[in-house]
PDB file of C-alpha atoms in Angstrom:
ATOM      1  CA  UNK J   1      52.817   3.043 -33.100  1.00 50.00           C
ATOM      2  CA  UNK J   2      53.979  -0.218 -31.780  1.00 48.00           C
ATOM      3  CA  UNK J   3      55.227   1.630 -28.701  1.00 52.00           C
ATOM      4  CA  UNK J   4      52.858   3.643 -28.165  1.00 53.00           C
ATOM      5  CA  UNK J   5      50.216   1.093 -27.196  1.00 50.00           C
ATOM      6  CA  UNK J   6      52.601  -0.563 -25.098  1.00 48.00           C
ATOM      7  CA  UNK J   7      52.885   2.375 -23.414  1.00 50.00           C
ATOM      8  CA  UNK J   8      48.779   3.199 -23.110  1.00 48.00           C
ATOM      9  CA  UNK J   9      48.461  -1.073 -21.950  1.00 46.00           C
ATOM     10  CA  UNK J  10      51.170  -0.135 -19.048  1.00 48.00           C
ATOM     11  CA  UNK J  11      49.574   2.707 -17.729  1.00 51.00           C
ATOM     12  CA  UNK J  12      46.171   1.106 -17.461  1.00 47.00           C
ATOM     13  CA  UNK J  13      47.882  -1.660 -15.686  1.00 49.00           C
ATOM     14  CA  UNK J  14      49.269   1.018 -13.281  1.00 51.00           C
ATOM     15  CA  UNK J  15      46.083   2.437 -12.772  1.00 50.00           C
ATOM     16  CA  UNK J  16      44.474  -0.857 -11.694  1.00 48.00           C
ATOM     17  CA  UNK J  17      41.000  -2.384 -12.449  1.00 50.00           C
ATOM     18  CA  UNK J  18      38.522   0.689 -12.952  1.00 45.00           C
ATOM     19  CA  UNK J  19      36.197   0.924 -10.175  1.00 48.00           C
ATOM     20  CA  UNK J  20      32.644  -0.385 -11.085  1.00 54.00           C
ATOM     21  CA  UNK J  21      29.903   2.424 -10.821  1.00 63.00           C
ATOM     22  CA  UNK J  22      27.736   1.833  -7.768  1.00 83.00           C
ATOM     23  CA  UNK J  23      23.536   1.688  -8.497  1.00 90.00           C
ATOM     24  CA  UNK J  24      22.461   4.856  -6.748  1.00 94.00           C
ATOM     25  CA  UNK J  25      20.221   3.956  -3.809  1.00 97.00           C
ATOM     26  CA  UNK J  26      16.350   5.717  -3.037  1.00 98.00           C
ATOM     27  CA  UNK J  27      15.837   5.118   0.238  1.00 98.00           C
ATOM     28  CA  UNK J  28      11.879   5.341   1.058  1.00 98.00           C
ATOM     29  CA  UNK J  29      10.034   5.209   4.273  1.00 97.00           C
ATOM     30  CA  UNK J  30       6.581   3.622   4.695  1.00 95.00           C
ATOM     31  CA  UNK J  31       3.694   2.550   7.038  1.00 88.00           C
ATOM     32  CA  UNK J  32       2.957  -0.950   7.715  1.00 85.00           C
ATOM     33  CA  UNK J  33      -0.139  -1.812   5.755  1.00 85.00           C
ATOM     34  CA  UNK J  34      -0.409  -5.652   4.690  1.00 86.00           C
ATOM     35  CA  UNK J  35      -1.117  -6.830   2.737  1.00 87.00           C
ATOM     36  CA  UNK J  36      -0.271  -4.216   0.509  1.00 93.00           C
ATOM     37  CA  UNK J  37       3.340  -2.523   2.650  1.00 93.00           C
ATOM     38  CA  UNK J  38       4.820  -4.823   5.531  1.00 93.00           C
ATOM     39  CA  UNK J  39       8.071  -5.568   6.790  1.00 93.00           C
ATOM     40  CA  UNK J  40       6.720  -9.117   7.326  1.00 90.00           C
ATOM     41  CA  UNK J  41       5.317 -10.345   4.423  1.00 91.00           C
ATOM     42  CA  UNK J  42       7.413 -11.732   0.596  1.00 94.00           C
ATOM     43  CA  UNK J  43       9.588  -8.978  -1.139  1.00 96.00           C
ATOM     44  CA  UNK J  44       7.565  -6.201   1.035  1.00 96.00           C
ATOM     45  CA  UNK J  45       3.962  -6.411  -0.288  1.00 95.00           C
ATOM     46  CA  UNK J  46       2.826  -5.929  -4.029  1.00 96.00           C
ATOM     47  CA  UNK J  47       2.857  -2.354  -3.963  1.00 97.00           C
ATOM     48  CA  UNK J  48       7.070  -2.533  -2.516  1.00 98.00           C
ATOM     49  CA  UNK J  49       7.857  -5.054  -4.995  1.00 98.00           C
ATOM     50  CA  UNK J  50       6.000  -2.807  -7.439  1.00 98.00           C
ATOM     51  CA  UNK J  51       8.217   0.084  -6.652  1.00 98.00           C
ATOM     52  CA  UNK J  52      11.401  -2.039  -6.430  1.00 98.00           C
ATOM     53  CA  UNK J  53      11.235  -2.825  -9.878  1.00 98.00           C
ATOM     54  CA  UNK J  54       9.271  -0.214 -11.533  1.00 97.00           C
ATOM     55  CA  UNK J  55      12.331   1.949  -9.694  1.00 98.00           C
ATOM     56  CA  UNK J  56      15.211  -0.862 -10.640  1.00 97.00           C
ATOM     57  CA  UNK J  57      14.472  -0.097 -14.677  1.00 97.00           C
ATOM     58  CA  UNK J  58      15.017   3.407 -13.843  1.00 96.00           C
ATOM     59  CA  UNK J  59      18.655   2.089 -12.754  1.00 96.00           C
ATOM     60  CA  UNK J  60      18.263   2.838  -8.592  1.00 97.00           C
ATOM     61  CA  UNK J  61      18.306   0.182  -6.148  1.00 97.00           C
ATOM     62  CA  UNK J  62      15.849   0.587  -3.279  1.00 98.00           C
ATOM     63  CA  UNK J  63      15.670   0.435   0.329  1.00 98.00           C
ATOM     64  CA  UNK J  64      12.324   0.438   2.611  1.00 98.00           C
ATOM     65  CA  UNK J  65      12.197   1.273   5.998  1.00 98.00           C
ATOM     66  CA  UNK J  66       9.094   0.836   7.988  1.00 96.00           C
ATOM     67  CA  UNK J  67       8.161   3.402  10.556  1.00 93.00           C
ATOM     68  CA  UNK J  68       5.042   4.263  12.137  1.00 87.00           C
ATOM     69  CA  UNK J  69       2.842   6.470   9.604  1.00 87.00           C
ATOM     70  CA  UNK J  70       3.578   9.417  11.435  1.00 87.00           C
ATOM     71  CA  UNK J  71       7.080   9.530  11.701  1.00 92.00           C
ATOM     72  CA  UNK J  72       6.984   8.164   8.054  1.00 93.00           C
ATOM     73  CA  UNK J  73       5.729  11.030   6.606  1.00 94.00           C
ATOM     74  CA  UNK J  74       7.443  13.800   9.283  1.00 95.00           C
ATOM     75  CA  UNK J  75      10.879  11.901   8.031  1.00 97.00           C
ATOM     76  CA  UNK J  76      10.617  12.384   4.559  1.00 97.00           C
ATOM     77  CA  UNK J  77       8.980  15.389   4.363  1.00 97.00           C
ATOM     78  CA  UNK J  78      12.395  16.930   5.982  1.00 97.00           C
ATOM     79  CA  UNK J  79      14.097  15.201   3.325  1.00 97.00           C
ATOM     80  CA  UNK J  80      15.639  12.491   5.106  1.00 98.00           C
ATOM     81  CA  UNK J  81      13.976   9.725   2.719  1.00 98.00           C
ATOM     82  CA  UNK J  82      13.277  10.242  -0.824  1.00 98.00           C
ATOM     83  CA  UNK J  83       9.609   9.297  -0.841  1.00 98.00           C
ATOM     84  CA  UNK J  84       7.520   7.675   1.405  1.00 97.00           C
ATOM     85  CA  UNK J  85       4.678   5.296  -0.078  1.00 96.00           C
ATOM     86  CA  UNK J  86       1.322   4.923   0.267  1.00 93.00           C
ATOM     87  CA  UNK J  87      -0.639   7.814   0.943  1.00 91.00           C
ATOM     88  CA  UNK J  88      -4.127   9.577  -0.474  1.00 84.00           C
ATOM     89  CA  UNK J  89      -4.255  12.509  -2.137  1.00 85.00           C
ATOM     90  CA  UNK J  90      -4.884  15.814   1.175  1.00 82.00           C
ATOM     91  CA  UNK J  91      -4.252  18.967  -0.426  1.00 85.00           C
ATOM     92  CA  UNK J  92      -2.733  20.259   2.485  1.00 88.00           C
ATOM     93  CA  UNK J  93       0.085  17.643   1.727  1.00 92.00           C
ATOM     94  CA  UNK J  94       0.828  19.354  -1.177  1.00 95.00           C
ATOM     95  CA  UNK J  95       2.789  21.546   1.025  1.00 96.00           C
ATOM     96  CA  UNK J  96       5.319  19.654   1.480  1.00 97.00           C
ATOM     97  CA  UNK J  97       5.433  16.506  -1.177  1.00 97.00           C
ATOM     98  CA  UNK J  98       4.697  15.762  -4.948  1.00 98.00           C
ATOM     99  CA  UNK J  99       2.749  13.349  -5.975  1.00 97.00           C
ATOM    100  CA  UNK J 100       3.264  10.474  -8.047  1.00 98.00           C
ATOM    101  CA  UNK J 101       0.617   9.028 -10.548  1.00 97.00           C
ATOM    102  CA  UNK J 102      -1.971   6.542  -8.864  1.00 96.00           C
ATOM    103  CA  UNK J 103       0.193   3.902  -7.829  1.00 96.00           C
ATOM    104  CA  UNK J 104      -2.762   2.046  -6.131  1.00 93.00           C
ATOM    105  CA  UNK J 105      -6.612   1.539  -6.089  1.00 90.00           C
ATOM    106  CA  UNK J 106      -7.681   0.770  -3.124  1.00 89.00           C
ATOM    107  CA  UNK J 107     -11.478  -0.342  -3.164  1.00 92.00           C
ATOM    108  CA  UNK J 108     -13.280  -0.125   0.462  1.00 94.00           C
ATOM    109  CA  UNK J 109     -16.091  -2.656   0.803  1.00 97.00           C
ATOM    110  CA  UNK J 110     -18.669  -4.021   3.804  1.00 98.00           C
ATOM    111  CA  UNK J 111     -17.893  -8.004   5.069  1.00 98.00           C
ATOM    112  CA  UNK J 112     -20.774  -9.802   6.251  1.00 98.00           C
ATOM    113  CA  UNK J 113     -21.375 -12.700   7.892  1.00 98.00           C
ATOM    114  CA  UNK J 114     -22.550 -15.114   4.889  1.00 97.00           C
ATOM    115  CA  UNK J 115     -25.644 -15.716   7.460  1.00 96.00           C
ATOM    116  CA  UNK J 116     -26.741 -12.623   7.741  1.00 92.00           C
ATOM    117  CA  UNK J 117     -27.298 -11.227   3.967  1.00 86.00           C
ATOM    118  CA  UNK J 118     -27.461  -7.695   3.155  1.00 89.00           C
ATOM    119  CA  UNK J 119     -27.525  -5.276   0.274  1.00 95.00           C
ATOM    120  CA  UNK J 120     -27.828  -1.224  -0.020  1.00 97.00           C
ATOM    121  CA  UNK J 121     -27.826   1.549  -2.642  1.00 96.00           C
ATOM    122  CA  UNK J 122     -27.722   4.626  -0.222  1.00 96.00           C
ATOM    123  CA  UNK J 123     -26.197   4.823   2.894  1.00 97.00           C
ATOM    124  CA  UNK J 124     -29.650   5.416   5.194  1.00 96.00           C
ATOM    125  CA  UNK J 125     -30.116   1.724   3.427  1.00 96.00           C
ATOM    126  CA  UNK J 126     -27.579   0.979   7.144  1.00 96.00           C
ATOM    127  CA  UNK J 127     -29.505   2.996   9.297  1.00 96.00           C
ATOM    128  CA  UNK J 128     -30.216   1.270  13.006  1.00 96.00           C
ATOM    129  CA  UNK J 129     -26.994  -1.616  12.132  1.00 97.00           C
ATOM    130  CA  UNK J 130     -24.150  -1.312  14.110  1.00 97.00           C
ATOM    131  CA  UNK J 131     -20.824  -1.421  12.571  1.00 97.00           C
ATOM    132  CA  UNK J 132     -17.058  -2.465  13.266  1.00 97.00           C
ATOM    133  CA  UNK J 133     -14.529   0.191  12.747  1.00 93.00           C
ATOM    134  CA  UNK J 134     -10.676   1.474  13.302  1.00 85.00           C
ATOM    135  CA  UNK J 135      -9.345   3.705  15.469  1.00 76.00           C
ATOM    136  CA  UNK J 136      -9.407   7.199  14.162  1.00 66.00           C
ATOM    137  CA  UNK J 137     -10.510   5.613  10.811  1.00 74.00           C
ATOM    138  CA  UNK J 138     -11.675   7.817   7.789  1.00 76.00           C
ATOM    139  CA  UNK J 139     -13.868   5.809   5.575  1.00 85.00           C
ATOM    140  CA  UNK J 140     -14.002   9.384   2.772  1.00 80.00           C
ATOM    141  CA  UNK J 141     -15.767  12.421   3.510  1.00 82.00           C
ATOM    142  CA  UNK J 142     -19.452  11.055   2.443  1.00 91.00           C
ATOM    143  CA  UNK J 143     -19.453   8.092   4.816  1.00 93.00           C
ATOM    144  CA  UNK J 144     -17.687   9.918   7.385  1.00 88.00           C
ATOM    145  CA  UNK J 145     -20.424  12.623   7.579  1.00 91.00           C
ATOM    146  CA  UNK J 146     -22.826   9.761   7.457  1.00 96.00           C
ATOM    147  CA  UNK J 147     -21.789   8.629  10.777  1.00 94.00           C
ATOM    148  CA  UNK J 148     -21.751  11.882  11.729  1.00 93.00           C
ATOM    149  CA  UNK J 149     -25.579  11.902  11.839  1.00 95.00           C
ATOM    150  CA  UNK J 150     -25.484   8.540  14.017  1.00 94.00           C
ATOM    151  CA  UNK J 151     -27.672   6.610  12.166  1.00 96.00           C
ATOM    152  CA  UNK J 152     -25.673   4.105  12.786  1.00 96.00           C
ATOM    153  CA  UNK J 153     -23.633   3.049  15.779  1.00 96.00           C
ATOM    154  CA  UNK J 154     -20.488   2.367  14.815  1.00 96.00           C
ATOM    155  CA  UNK J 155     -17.778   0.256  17.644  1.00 96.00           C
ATOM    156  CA  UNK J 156     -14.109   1.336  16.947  1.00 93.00           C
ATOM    157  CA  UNK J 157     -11.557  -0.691  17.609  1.00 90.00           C
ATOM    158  CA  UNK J 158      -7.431  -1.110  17.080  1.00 81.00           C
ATOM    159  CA  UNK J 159      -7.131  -4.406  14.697  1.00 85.00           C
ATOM    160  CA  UNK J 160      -8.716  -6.074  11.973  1.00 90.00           C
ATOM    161  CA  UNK J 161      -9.245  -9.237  14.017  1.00 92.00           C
ATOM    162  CA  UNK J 162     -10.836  -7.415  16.531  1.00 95.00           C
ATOM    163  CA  UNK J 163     -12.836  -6.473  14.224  1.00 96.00           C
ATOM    164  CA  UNK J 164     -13.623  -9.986  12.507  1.00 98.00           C
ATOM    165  CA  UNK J 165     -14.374 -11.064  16.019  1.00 98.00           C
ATOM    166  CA  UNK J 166     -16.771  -9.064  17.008  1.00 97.00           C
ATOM    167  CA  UNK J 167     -18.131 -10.184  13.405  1.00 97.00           C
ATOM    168  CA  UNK J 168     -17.614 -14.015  13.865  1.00 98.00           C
ATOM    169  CA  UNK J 169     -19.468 -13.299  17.632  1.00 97.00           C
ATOM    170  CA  UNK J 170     -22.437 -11.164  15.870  1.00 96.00           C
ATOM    171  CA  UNK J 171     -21.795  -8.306  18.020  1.00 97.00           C
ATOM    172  CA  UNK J 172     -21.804  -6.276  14.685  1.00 97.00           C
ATOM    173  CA  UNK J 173     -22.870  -7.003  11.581  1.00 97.00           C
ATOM    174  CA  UNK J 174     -20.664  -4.966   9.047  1.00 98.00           C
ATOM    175  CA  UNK J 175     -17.125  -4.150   8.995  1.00 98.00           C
ATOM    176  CA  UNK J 176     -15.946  -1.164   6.352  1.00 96.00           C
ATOM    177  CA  UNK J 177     -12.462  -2.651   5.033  1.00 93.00           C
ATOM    178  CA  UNK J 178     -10.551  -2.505   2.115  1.00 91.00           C
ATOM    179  CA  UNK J 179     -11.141  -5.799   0.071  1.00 91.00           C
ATOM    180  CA  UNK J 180      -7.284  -6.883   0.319  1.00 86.00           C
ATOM    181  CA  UNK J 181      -6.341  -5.983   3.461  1.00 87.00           C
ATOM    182  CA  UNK J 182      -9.428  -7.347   5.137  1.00 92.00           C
ATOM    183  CA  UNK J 183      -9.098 -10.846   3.254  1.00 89.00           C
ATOM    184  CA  UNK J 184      -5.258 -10.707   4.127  1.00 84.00           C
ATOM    185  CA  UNK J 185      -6.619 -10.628   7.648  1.00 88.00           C
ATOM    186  CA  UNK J 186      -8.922 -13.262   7.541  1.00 93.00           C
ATOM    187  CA  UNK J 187      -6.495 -16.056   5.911  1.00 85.00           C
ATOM    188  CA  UNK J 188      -3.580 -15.115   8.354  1.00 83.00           C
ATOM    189  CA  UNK J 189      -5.135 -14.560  11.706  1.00 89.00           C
ATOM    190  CA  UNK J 190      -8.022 -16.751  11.360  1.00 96.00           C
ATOM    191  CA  UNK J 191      -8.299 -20.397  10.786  1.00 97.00           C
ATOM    192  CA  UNK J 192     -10.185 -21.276   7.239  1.00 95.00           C
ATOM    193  CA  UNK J 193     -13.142 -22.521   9.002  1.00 97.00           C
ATOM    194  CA  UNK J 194     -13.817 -19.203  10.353  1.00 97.00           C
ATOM    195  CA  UNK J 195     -12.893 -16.886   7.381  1.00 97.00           C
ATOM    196  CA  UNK J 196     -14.875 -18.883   5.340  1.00 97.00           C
ATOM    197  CA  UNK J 197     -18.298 -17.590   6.752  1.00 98.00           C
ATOM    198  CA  UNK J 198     -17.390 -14.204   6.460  1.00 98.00           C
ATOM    199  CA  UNK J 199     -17.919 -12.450   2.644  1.00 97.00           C
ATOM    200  CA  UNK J 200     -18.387  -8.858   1.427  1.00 97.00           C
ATOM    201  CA  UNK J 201     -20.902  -6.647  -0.673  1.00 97.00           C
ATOM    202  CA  UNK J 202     -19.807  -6.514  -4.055  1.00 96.00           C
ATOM    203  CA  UNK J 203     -20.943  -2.696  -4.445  1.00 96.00           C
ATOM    204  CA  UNK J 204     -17.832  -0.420  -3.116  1.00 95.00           C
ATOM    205  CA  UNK J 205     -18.259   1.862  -0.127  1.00 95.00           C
ATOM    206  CA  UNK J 206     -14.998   4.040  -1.458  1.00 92.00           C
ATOM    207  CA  UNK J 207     -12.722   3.523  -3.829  1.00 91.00           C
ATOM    208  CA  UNK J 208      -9.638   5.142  -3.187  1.00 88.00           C
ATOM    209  CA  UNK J 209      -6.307   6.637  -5.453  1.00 92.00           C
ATOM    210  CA  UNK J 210      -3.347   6.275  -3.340  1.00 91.00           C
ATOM    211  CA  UNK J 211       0.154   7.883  -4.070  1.00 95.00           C
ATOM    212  CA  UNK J 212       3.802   7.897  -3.979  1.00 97.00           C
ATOM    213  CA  UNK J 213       4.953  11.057  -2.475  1.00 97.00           C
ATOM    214  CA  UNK J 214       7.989  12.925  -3.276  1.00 98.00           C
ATOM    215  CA  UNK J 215       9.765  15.324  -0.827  1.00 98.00           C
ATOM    216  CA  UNK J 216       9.368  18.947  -2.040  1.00 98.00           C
ATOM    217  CA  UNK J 217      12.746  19.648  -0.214  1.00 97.00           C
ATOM    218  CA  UNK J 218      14.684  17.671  -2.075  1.00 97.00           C
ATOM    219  CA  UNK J 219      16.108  18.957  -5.832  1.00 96.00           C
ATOM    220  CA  UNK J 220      16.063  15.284  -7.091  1.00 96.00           C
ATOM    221  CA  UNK J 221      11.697  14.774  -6.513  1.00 97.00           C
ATOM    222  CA  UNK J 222      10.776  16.521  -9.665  1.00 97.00           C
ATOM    223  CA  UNK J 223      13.342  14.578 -12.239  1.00 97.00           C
ATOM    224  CA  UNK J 224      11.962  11.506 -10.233  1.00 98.00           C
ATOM    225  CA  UNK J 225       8.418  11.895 -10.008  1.00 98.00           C
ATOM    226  CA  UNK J 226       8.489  11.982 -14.106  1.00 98.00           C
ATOM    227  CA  UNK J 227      10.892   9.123 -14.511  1.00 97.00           C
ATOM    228  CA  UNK J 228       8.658   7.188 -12.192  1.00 98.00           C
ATOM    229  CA  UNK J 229       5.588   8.353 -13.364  1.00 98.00           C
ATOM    230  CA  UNK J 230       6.723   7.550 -17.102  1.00 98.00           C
ATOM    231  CA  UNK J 231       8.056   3.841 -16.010  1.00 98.00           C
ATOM    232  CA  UNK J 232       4.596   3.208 -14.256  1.00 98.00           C
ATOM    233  CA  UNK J 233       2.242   4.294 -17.609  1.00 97.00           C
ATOM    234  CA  UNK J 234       4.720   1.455 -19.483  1.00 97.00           C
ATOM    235  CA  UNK J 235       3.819  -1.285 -16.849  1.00 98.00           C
ATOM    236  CA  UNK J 236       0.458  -0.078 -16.861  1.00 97.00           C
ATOM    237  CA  UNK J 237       0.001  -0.800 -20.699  1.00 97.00           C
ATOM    238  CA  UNK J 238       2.008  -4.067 -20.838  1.00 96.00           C
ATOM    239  CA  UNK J 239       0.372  -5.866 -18.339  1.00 96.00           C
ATOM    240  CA  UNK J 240       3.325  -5.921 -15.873  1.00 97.00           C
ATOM    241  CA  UNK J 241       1.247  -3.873 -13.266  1.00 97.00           C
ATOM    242  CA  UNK J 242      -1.511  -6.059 -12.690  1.00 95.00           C
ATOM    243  CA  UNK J 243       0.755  -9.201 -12.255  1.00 96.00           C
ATOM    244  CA  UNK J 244       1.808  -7.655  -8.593  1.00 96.00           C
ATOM    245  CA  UNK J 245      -1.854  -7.594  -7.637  1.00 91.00           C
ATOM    246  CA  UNK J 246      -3.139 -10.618 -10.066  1.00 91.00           C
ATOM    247  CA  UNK J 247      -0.545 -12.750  -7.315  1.00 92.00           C
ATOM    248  CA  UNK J 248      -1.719 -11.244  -4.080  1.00 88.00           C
ATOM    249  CA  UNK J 249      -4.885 -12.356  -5.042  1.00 81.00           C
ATOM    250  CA  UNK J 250      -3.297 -16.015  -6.083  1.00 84.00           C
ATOM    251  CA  UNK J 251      -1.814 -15.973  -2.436  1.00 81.00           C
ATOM    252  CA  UNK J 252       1.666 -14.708  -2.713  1.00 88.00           C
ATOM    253  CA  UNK J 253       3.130 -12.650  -0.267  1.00 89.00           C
ATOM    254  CA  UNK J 254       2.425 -14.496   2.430  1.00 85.00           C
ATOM    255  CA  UNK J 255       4.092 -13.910   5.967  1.00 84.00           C
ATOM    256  CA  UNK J 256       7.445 -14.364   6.412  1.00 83.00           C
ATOM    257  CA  UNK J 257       9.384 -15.902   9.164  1.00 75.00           C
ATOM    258  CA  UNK J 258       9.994 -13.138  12.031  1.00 66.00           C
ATOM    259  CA  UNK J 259      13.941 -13.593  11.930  1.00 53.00           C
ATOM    260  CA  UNK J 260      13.670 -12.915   8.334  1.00 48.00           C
ATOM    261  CA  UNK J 261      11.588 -10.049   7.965  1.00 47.00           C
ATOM    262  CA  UNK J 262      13.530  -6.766   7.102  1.00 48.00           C
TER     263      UNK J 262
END
């Protein structure tokens, strides 16, 4: 007996320290979106962290790479990422992803000059106002075949601060944005004196379900989507889910230095 462990101790010593098993990595691709999804803000954005450590309980450690929405989506879709975060629900994307549980609501609202107060129930309540926009912007079907009947003039543009500009100057007088991302505009590209004059409606324009997708291609997106989807109903109930979006509203995530940003 005695020997017998000697000999099981010696070959063990042989064999040399066992190799510690490496946390499988999900790499997922993404568009920048602050404040919600940006290379350059604290641990990613809310929604990143989110995933980081909704994903980390689920034992995988996890990698973003930031990539214009386009290629973001083209990328993953052939497989080369494992999911690609955040996107709305197109049923012609079905095609080629699954889709997570609603990771995010996004809620769409009009900013005002706190001069210049307005209200509306129905959208003909706008009619004869002229309105900031995005690029190429959809605001939901509704209010996008709204502005199809011109109504309303509606001045596109490629920023946010563009847009809070043109705001600031009174050369429009609402700007459709979603409530986070517009304030996350105003505090970091504005100085307070000037985002302090600017507020929003309180009554929602859209709100929005947004998505992690999972690559169809890939064997792994099913067993994933339902580990992911099961670790996101637990934050939900305990409370851990809002805490990501109860401190972007405190003022975490706030810009990090250039040289540091992923």
């Amino acid at each position: 007996m005695r020997h017998g462990l000697l000999i099981v101790l010696f070959s063990l010593l042989c064999c040399g320290p066992l190799e510690a098993v490496e946390t499988p990595l999900l790499r997922i691709s993404a568009g920048e979106w602050p404040p919600y999804l940006s290379a350059r803000v604290e641990h990613q954005g809310p929604v990143a962290h989110l995933i980081s450590d909704l994903l980390a309980e689920e034992g995988y450690r996890v990698e973003f790479t930031f990539l214009p929405w386009p290629r973001a989506y083209a990328e993953a879709a052939a497989g080369r990422y494992d999911a690609t975060a955040v996107w709305m629900h197109k049923a012609e994307r079905e095609a080629d992803f699954l889709f997570s549980a609603p990771l995010l609501n996004e809620q769409f609202v009009f900013f005002h000059l706190k001069t210049q107060p307005f209200d509306w129930r129905h959208f003909d309540d706008l009619s004869g106002m002229t309105l900031g926009g995005g690029l190429e912007y959809s605001y939901g079907p509704a209010f996008d075949a709204f502005l199809a009947k011109e109504k309303v003039r509606i001045e596109r543009v490629s920023s946010d601060r563009q847009n809070f500009e043109k705001l600031l100057k009174e050369r429009v007088v609402l700007y459709p944005q979603e409530l986070n991302v517009g304030y996350a505009a105003l505090r970091n590209e504005f100085s307070r004196e000037d985002a302090e004059r600017i507020t929003h409606h309180p009554k929602p324009l859209l709100v929005n379900l947004s998505y992690l997708m999972l690559p169809k291609r890939l064997t792994q997106s099913e067993t994933l989507r339902e580990r992911f989807d099961a670790r996101l109903q637990q934050f939900r109930q305990d409370g851990r889910y809002q805490q990501y979006f109860d401190a972007l509203q405190a003022g975490h995530y706030q810009p990090v230095p250039e040289q540091a940003s992923p």
